[in-house]
XYZ file of C-alpha atoms in Angstrom:
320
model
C -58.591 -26.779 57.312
C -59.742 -23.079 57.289
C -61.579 -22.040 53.938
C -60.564 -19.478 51.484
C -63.226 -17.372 50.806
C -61.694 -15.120 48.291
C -60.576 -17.938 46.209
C -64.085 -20.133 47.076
C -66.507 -17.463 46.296
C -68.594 -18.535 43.430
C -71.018 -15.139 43.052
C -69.585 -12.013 42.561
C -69.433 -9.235 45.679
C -73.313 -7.964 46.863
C -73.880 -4.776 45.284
C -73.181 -1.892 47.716
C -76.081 0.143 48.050
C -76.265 3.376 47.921
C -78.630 4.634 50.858
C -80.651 2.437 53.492
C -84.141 1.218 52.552
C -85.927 0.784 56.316
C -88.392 -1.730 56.457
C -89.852 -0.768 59.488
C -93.069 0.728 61.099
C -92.669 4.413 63.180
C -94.921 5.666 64.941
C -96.430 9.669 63.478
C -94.659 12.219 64.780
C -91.480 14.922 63.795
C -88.073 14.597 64.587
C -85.011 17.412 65.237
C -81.800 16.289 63.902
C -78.781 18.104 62.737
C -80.566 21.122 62.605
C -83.751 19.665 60.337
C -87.375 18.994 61.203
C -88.180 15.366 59.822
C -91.094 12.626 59.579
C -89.742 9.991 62.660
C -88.948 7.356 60.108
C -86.280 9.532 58.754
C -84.836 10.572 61.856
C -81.626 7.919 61.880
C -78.246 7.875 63.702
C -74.592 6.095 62.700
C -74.335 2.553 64.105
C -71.044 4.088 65.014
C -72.350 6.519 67.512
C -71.441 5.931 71.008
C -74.751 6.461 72.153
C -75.662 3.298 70.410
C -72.045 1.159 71.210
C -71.944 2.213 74.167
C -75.405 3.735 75.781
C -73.171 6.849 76.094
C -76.308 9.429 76.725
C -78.491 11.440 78.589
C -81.739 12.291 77.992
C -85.242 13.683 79.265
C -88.945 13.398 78.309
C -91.445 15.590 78.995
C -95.297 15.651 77.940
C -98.098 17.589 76.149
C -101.290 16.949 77.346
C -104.084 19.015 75.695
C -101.615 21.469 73.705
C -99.976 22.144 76.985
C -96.338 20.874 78.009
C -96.213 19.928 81.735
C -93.343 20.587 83.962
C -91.276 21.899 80.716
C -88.484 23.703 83.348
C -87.896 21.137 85.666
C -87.311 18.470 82.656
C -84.800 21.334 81.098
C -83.158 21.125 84.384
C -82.733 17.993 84.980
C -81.277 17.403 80.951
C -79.151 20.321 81.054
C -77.607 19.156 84.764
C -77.358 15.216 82.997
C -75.368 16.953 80.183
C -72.755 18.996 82.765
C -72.569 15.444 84.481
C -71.412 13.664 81.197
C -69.109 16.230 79.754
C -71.479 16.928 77.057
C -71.840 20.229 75.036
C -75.042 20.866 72.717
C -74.767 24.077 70.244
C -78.310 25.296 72.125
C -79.373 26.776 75.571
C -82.177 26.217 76.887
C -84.892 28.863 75.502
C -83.169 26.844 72.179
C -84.215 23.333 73.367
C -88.102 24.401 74.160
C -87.836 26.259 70.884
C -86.881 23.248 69.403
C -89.448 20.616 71.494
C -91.829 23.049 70.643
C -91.503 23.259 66.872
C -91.573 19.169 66.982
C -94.621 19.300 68.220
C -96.375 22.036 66.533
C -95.274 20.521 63.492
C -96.659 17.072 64.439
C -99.868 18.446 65.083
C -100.129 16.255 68.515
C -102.418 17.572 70.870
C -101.028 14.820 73.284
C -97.594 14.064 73.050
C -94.685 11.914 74.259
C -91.748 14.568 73.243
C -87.546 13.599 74.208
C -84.512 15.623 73.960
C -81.695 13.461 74.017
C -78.028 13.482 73.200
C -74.968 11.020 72.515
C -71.692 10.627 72.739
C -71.432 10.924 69.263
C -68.819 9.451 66.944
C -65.143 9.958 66.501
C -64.430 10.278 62.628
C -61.522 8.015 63.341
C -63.040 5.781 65.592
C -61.175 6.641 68.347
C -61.993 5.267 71.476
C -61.275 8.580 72.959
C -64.877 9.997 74.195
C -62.927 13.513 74.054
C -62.571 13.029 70.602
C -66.337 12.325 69.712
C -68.253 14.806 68.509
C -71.625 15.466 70.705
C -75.263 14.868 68.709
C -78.259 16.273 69.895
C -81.802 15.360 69.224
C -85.449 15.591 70.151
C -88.520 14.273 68.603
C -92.061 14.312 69.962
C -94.599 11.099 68.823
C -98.332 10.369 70.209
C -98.765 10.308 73.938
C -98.116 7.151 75.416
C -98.962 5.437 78.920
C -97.170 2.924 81.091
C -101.079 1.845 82.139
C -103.439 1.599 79.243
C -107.166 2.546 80.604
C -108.375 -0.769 81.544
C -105.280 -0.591 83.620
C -105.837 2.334 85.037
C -109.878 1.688 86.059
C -108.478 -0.873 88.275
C -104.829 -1.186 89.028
C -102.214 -2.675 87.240
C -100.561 -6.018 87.853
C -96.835 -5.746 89.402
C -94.446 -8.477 90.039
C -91.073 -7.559 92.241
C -87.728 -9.465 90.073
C -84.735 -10.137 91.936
C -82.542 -8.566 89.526
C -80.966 -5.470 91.188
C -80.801 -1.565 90.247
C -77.232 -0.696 88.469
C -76.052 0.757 92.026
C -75.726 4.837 92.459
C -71.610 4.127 92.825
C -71.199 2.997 89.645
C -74.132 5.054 87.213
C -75.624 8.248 88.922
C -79.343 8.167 88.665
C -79.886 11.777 88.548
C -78.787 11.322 84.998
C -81.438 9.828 83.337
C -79.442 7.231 80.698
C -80.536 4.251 79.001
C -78.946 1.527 80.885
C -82.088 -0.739 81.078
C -80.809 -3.892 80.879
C -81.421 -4.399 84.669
C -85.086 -2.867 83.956
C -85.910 -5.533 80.575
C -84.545 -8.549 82.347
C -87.125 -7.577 85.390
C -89.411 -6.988 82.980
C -89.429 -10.573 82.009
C -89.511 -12.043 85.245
C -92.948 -10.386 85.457
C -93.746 -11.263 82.553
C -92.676 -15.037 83.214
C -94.772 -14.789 86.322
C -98.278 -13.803 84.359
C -97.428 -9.883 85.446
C -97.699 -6.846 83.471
C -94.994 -5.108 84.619
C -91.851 -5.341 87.467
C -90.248 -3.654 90.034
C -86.907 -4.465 90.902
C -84.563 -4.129 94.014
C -81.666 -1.913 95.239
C -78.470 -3.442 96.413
C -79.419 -3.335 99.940
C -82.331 -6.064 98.900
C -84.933 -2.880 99.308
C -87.369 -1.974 96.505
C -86.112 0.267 93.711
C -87.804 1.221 90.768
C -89.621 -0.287 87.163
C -88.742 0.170 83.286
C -89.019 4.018 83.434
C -91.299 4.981 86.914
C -90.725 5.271 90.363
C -92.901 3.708 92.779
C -95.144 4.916 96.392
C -96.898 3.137 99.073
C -99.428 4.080 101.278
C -99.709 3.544 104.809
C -101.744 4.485 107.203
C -102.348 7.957 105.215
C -98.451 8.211 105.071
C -96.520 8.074 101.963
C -93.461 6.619 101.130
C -91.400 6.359 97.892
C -87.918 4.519 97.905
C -84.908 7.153 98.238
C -81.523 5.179 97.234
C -80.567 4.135 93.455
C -83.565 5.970 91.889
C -84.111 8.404 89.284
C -85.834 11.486 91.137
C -88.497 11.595 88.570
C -90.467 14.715 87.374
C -94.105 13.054 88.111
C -92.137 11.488 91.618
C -91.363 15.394 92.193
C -94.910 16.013 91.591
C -96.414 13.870 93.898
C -94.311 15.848 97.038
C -95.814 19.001 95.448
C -99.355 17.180 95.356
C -99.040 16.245 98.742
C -97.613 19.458 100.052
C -100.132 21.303 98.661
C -102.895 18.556 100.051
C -101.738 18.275 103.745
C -100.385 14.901 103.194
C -97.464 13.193 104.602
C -95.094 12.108 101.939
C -91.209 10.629 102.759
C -88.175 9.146 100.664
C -87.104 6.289 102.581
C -85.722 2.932 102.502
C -89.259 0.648 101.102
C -88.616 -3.095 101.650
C -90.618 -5.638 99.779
C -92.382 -6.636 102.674
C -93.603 -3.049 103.511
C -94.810 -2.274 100.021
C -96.700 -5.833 100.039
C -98.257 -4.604 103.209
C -99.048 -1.203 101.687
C -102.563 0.432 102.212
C -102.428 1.745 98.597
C -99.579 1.465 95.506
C -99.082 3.520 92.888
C -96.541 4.396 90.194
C -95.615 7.724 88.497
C -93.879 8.146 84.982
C -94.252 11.113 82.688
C -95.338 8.166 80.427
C -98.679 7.775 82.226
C -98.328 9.760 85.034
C -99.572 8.560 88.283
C -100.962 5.239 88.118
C -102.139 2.503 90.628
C -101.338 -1.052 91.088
C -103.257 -3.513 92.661
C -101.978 -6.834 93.061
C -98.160 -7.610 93.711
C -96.683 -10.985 93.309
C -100.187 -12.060 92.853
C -101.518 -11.121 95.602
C -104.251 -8.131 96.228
C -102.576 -4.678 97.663
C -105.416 -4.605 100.621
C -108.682 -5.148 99.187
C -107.420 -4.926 95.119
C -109.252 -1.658 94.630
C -107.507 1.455 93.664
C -107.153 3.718 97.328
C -108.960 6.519 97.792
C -105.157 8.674 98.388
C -104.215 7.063 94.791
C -107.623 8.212 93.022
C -107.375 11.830 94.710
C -103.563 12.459 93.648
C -104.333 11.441 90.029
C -107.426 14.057 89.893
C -105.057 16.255 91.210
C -102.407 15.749 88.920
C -104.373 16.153 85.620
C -105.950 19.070 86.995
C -102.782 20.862 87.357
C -101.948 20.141 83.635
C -104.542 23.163 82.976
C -102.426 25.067 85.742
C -100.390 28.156 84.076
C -97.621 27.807 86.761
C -97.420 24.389 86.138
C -97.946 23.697 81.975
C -97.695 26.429 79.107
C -99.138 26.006 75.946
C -97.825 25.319 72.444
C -98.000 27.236 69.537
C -99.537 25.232 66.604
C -99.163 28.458 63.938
């Protein structure tokens, strides 16, 4: 027999509060949302929103290392072409957005910072399920700098393990938007983690190496390097590395990199705005050659935070 709760209730109703009391820990930094500057742990968003129900977004992060963003254009790109993908309209241009990422960080104070632009779906006012009738929100917010490799990692390599779980395929989500469908990425993620690992790498659907949780991955062989082309986000510090090498007289390809080519691979390395480029050492427990970083691995990353004091490359942030 079902029960009656509106005739079995003892108590009376909970009281219905009115505002939300968060419990929870933020990290410091300043938020952009509906046109006001705020600490993070104010910075909130409906549980309506599609961007929440339904991962309905695009986003982009770019960072500030030493009061200088890096690469600022090429992230503003690559947002502002995710946006036309998705049918998504923001009340700002671009010299807006960098206005914008820029006041988040100037207010923050953060001389190194991990700064995002994002935007959702939205919500419908009648919860329509509609996305035409949704009404597009956009955001940013810039927090401390953060790393995919903390230093100990990056002295001597991190610790990679390569899940079976497979990359949502290109047909069905295009990865030149970046989005936050990571399921695929956490459930890797715990395979490595399973495995003693510190982080994963998953595959394609052709049974090739992909990509992690937010970085794309190279190999080095023979002085040649290669970085897996199919059902990957082109990333900003992936871009980089082509520049790097251009500029270096080395070799560097987007091809097809199968497991047993990467475990065979002179040097590994990974690249993320969140970190940049980073090496890894041992896959699947086992040493990449002799389990010390590569001497191609140690001169790109010199490189690459060299060029963070590069005008062409960064510009610099206005703290007053």
């Amino acid at each position: 027999m079902s029960r009656n709760v509106a005739t079995e209730r003892a108590m009376p109703l909970p009281p219905l509060s009115e505002r939300h009391i968060d419990p929870h820990s933020y990290p410091d930094g300043v938020a952009f949302l509906d046109g006001q500057y705020l600490p993070m742990s104010q910075a909130k968003i409906s549980v309506m929103d599609w961007g929440f129900l339904h991962s309905d977004a695009t986003y982009d992060t770019v960072h500030v290392w030493d009061g200088r963003f890096f690469r600022l254009d090429l992230h503003l790109d690559r947002f502002f072409g995710g946006l036309e993908k998705l049918r998504m309209a923001i009340p700002f241009d671009r010299d807006g957005v960098a206005e914008i990422l820029h006041d988040c960080v100037a207010l923050s104070g953060h001389r190194a910072a991990y700064v995002e632009m994002l935007c959702t779906r939205g919500a419908s006012p009648t919860f329509s399920r509609d996305p035409r009738q949704a009404i597009n929100r956009f955001m940013a917010f810039a927090v401390p700098f953060g790393s995919v490799a903390n230093a100990e990692q990056l002295r001597r390599g991190l610790n990679v393990a390569i899940s079976d779980k497979v990359r949502i395929p290109p047909a069905s989500i295009d990865p030149t938007i970046k989005n936050y469908h990571w399921l695929d990425l956490v459930r890797g993620l715990y395979d490595a983690y399973d495995r003693g690992a510190e982080t994963a790498l998953i595959l394609d659907f052709n049974g090739n190496v992909a990509e992690g949780p937010g970085f794309n991955v190279f190999c080095v062989k023979d002085g040649k390097l290669s970085t897996p082309a199919i059902g990957v986000l082109p990333g900003i510090t992936r871009r980089t590395v082509f520049d790097l090498c251009s500029e270096a007289g080395l070799s560097a390809t987007a091809a097809d990199v199968s497991v047993a080519a990467l475990k065979a691979a002179d040097e590994v390395f990974i690249t993320s705005t969140a970190g940049g480029i980073m090496p890894v050492t041992v896959i699947d427990g086992i040493s990449v050659a002799d389990g010390q970083v590569g001497a191609i691995t140690s001169r790109l990353m010199a490189l690459y935070w060299q060029k963070h004091e590069d005008p062409a490359w960064s510009s610099p942030v206005s703290y007053t």
